[in-house]
Tab-separated table of C-alpha atoms and ligand atoms in Angstrom:
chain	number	residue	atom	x	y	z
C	1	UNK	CA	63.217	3.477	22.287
C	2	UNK	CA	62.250	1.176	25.334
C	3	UNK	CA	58.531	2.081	25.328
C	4	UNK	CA	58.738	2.565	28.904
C	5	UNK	CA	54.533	1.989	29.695
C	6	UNK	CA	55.770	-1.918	28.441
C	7	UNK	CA	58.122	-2.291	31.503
C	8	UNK	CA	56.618	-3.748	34.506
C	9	UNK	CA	56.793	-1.197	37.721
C	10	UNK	CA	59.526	-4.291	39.216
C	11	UNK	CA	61.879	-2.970	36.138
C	12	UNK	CA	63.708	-0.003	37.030
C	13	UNK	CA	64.032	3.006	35.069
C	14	UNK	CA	66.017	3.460	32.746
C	15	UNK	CA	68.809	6.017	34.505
C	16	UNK	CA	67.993	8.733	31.462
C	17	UNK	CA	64.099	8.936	32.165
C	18	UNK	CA	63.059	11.799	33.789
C	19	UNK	CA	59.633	13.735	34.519
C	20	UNK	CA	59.321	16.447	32.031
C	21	UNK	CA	56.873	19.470	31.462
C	22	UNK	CA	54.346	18.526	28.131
C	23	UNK	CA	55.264	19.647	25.237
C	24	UNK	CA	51.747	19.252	23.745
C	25	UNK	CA	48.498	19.790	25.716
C	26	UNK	CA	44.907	18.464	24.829
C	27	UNK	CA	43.102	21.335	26.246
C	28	UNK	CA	39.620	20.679	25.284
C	29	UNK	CA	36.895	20.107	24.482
C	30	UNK	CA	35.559	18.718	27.605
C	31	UNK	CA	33.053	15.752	26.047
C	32	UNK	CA	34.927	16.375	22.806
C	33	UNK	CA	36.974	12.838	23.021
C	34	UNK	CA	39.345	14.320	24.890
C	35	UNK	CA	40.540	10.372	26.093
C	36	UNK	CA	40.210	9.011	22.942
C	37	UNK	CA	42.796	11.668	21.445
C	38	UNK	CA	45.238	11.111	24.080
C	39	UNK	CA	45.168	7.237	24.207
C	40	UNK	CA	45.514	7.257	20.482
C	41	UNK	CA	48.335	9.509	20.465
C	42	UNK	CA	50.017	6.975	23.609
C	43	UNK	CA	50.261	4.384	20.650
C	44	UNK	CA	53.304	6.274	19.469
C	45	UNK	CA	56.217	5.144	21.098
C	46	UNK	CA	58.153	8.551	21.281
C	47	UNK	CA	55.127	9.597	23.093
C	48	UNK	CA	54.316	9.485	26.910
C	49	UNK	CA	51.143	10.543	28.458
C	50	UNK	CA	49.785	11.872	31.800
C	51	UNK	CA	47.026	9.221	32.786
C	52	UNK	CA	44.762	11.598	34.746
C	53	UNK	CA	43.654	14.752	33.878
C	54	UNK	CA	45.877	16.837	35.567
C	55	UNK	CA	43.604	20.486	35.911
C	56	UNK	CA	46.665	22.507	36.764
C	57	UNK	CA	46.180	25.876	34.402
C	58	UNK	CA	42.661	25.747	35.535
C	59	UNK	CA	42.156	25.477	39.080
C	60	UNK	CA	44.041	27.873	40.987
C	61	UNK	CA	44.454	25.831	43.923
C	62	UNK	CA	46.806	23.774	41.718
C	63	UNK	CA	48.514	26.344	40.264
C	64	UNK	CA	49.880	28.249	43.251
C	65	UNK	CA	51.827	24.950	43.713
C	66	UNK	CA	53.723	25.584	40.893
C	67	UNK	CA	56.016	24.291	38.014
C	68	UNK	CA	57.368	21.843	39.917
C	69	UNK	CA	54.163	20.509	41.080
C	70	UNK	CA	52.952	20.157	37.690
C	71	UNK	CA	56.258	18.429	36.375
C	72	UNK	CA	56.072	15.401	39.440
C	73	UNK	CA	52.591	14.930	37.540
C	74	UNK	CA	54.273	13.676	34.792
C	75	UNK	CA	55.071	10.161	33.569
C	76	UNK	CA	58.963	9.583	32.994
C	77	UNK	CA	60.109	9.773	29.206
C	78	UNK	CA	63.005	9.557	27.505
C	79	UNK	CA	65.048	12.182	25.640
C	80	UNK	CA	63.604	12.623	22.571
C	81	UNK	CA	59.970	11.593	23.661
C	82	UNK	CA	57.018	14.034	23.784
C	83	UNK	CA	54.990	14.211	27.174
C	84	UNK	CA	51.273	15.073	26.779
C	85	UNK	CA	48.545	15.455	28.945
C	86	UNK	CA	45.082	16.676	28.589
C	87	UNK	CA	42.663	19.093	30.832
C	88	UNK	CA	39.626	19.227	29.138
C	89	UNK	CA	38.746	22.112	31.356
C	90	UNK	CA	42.008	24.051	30.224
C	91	UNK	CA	39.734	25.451	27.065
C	92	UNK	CA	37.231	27.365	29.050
C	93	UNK	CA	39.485	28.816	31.552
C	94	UNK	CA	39.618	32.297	31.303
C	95	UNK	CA	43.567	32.066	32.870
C	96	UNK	CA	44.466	29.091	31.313
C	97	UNK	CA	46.117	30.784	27.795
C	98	UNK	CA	48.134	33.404	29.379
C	99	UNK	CA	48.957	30.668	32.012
C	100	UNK	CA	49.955	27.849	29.598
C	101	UNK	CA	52.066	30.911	27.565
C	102	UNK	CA	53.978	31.603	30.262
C	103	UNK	CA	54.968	27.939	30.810
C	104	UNK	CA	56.504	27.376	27.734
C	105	UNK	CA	55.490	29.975	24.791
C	106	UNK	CA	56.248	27.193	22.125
C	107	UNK	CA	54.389	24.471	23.657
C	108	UNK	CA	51.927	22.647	21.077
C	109	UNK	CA	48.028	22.843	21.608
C	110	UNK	CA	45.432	20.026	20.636
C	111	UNK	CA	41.623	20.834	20.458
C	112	UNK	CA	38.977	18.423	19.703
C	113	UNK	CA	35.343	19.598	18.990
C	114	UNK	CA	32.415	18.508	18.412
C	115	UNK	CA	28.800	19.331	17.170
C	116	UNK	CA	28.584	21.884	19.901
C	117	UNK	CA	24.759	20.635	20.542
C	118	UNK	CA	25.962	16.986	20.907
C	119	UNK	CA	28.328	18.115	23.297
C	120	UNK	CA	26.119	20.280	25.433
C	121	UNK	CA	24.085	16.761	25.509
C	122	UNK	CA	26.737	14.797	26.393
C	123	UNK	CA	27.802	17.334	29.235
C	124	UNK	CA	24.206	17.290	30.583
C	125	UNK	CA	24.272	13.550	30.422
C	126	UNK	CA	27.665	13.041	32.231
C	127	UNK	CA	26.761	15.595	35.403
C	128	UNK	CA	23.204	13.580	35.639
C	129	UNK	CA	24.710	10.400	36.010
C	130	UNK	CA	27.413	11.412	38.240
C	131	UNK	CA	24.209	13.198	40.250
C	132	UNK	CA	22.456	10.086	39.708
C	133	UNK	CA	25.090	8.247	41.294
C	134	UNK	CA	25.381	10.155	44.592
C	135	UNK	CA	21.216	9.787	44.681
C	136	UNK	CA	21.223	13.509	44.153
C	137	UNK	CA	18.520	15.347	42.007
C	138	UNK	CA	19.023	16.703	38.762
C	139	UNK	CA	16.985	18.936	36.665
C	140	UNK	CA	15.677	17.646	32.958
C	141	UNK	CA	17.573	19.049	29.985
C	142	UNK	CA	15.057	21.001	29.109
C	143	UNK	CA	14.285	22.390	32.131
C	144	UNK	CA	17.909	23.670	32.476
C	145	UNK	CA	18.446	24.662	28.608
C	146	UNK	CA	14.988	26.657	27.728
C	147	UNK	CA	14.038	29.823	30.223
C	148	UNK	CA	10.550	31.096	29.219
C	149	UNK	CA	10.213	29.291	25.733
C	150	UNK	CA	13.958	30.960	24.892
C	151	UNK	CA	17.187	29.129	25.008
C	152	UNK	CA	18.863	30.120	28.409
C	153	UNK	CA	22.189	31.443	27.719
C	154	UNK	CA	23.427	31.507	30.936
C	155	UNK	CA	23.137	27.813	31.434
C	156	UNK	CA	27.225	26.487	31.697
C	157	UNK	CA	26.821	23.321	29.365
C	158	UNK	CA	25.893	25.920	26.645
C	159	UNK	CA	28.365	28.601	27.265
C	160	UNK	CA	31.024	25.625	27.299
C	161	UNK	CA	29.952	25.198	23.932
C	162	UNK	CA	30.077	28.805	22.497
C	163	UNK	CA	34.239	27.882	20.922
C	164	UNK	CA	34.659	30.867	19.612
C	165	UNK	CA	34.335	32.686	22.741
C	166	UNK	CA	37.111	30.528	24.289
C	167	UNK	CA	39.041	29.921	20.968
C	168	UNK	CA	39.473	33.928	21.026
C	169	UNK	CA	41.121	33.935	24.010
C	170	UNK	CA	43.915	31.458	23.006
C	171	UNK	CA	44.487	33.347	20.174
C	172	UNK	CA	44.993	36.256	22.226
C	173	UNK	CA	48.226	34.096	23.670
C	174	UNK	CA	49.266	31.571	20.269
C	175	UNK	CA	49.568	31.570	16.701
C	176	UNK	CA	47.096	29.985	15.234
C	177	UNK	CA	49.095	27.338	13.753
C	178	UNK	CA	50.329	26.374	17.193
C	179	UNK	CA	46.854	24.968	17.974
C	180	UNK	CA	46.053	21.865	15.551
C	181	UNK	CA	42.093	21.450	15.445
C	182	UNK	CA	41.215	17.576	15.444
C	183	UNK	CA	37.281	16.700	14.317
C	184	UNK	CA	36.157	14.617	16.819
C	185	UNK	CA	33.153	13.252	14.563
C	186	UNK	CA	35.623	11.647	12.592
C	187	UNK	CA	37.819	10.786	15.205
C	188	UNK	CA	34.489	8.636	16.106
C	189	UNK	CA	33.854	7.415	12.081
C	190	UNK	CA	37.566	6.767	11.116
C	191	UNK	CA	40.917	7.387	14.116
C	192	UNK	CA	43.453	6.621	11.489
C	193	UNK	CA	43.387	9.756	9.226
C	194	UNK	CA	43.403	12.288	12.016
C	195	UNK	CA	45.611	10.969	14.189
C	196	UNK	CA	48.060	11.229	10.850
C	197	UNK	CA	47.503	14.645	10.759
C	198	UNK	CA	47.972	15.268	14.825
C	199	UNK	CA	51.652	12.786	14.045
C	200	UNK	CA	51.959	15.329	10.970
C	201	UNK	CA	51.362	18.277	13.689
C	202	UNK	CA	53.572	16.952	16.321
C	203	UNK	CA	56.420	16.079	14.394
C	204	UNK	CA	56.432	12.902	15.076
C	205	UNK	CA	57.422	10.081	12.679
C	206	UNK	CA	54.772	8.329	11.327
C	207	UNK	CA	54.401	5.187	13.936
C	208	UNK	CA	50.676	4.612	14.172
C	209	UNK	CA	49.187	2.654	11.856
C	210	UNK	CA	45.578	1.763	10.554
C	211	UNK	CA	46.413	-2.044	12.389
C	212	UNK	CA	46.203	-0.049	15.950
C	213	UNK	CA	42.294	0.346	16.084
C	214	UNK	CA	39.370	-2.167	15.271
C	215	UNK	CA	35.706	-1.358	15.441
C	216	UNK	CA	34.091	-3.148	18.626
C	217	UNK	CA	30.451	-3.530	17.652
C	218	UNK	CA	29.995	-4.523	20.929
C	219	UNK	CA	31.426	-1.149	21.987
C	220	UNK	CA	29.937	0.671	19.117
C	221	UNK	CA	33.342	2.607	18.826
C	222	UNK	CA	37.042	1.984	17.885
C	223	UNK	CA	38.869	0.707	20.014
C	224	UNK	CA	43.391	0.096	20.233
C	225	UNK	CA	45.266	-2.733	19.539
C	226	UNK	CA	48.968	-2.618	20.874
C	227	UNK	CA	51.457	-5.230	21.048
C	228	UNK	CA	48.522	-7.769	21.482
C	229	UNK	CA	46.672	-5.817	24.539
C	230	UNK	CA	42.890	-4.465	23.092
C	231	UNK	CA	42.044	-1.360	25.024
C	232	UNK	CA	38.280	0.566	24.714
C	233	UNK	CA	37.310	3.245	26.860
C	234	UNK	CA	35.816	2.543	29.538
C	235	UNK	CA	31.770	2.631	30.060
C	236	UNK	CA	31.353	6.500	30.480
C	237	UNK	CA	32.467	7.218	26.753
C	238	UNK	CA	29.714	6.490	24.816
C	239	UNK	CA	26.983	6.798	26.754
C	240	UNK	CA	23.439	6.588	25.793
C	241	UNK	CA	22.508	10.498	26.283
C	242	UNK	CA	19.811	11.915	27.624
C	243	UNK	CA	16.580	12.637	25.208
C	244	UNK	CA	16.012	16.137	23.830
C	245	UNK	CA	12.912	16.893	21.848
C	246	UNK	CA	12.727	18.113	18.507
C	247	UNK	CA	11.669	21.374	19.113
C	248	UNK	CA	14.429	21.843	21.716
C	249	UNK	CA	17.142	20.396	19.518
C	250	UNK	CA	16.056	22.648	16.377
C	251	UNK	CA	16.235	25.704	18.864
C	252	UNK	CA	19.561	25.180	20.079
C	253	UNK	CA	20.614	24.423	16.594
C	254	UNK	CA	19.421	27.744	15.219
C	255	UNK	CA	21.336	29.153	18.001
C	256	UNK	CA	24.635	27.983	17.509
C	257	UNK	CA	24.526	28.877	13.443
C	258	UNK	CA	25.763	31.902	14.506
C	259	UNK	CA	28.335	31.297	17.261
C	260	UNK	CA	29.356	28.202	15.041
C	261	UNK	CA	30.313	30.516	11.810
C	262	UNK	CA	32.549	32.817	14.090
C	263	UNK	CA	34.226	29.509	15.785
C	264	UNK	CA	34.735	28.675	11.661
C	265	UNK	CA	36.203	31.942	10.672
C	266	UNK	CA	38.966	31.471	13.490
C	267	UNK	CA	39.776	27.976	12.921
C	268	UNK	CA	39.735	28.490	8.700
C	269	UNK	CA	37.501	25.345	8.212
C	270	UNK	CA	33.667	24.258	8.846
C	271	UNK	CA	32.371	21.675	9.935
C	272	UNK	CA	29.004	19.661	9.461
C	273	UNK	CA	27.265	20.362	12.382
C	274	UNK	CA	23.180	20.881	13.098
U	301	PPS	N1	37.008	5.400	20.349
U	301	PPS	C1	36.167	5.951	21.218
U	301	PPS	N2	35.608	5.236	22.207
U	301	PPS	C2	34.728	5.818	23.053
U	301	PPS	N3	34.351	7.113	23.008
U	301	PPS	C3	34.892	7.860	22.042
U	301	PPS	C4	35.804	7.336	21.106
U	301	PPS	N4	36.157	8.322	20.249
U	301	PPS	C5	35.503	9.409	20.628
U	301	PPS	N5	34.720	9.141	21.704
U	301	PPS	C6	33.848	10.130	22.311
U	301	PPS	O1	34.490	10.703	23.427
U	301	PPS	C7	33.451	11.356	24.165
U	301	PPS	C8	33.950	11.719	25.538
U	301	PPS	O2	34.799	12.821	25.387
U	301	PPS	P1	35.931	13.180	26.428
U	301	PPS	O3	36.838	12.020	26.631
U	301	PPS	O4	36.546	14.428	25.957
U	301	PPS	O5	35.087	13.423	27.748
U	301	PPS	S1	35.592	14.171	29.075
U	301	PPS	O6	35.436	15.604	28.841
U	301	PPS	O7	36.974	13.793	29.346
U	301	PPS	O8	34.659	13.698	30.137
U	301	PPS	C9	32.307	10.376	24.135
U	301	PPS	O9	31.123	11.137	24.172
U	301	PPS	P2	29.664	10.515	24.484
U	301	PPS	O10	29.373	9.594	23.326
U	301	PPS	O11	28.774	11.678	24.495
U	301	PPS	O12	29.783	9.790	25.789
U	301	PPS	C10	32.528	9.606	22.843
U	301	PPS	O13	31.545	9.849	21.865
């Protein structure tokens, strides 16, 4: 394949490449490593990704405008190459299944998780620096996150990490084996091995190899080596996030033992979270 990302925008086309609809989604988990997945997965060469997040089955706004729409979102591929893109939002959207379904009912899903209190952190910490940037105020964490000495349910960083809720509803629309689960945790501790299994998932030959990623201890994270570029993520992965005290922390760990087992029932595996 000409790995078409390689050509410079002076190259034409090859006359062949064409926008197509995904056939594989990354639809959550927003803070999950989301970007990580999908520039991983862009190391294969009979893969092409969207470069922005592209919040179609989500926002209805975007939706009216239709297939076609979504399609000139697309980067140009080859036959025979697999377009993804990722939504992080697409997970919690109560539309989004039935929406996706009736796209393409054979489409395959990707969803990366995460300690579900980590990632209610890291969603706290990402909306205060974006307030922080616009010199808006924000609430602390644990102003937000404890109502009365009791965790406050109906605070949206939490609900967005209650996965079985949300997990249901996909199941509602797919087979379960049409939705590959990828840890992020060791995403973070080793990219190799479970981006094997996502190739394994995909169908894709086996193209990515342990030689694409190098630890940056500057970084503190892997980060891709391709035909001599180095890419890391940029500065708003791997943030330092926001402090939580202990008591806090234990509380919200308590209360996700239970949401956590359902989320483990549906997926079939567990994970080592608080
Ligand atoms: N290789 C590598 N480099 C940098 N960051 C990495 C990597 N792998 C996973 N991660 C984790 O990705 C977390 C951000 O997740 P998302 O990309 O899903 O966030 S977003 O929802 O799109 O905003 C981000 O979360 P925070 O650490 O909380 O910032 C990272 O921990």
């Amino acid at each position: 394949y000409v790995c078409l990302r390689e050509l410079r925008s002076a190259v034409p086309p090859p006359a062949n490449a064409t926008q197509r609809l995904p056939g594989a989604i990354i639809i959550g988990v927003r803070k999950g490593g989301t970007r990580a997945l999908l520039e991983m997965l862009n190391l294969h060469p009979d893969v092409e990704v969207a470069k922005a997040e592209v919040h179609f089955f989500n926002l209805d706004e975007h939706y009216r405008r239709g297939l076609g729409w979504y399609r000139a979102q697309m980067p140009l591929s080859l036959p025979g190459q697999l377009t993804v893109e990722k939504t992080p939002g697409y997970f919690t959207a109560p539309l989004a299944p039935a929406r996706v379904r009736a796209m393409d009912r054979d489409v395959r899903l990707l969803l990366i998780v995460r300690d579900p209190a980590e990632r209610l952190v890291s969603d706290y910490t990402q909306v205060l620096h974006n307030r922080q940037q616009r010199q808006k105020p924000y609430q602390p964490l644990e102003e937000l996150l404890l109502h009365r000495g009791r965790i406050n349910t109906s605070y949206k960083a939490l609900q967005r990490s209650l996965y079985h809720q949300h997990f249901s509803r996909w199941l509602a629309h797919f087979p379960r084996d049409q939705i590959h689960v990828v840890d992020g945790e060791a995403l973070i501790r080793d990219p190799f091995p479970e981006l094997q299994r996502v190739e394994r998932f995909l169908e894709l030959p086996p193209r990515i190899a342990p030689s694409n990623f190098y630890f940056n201890t500057t970084k503190g994270f892997y980060c891709l080596l391709s035909a001599g570029h180095d890419k890391c993520l940029d500065e708003s992965k791997g943030r330092p996030h926001a402090p939580l005290s202990t008591t806090a922390l234990h509380m919200l760990c308590r209360f996700f033992r239970e949401p956590n087992r359902r989320f483990f029932n549906m997926v079939g595996r567990s994970f080592a979270w608080c």
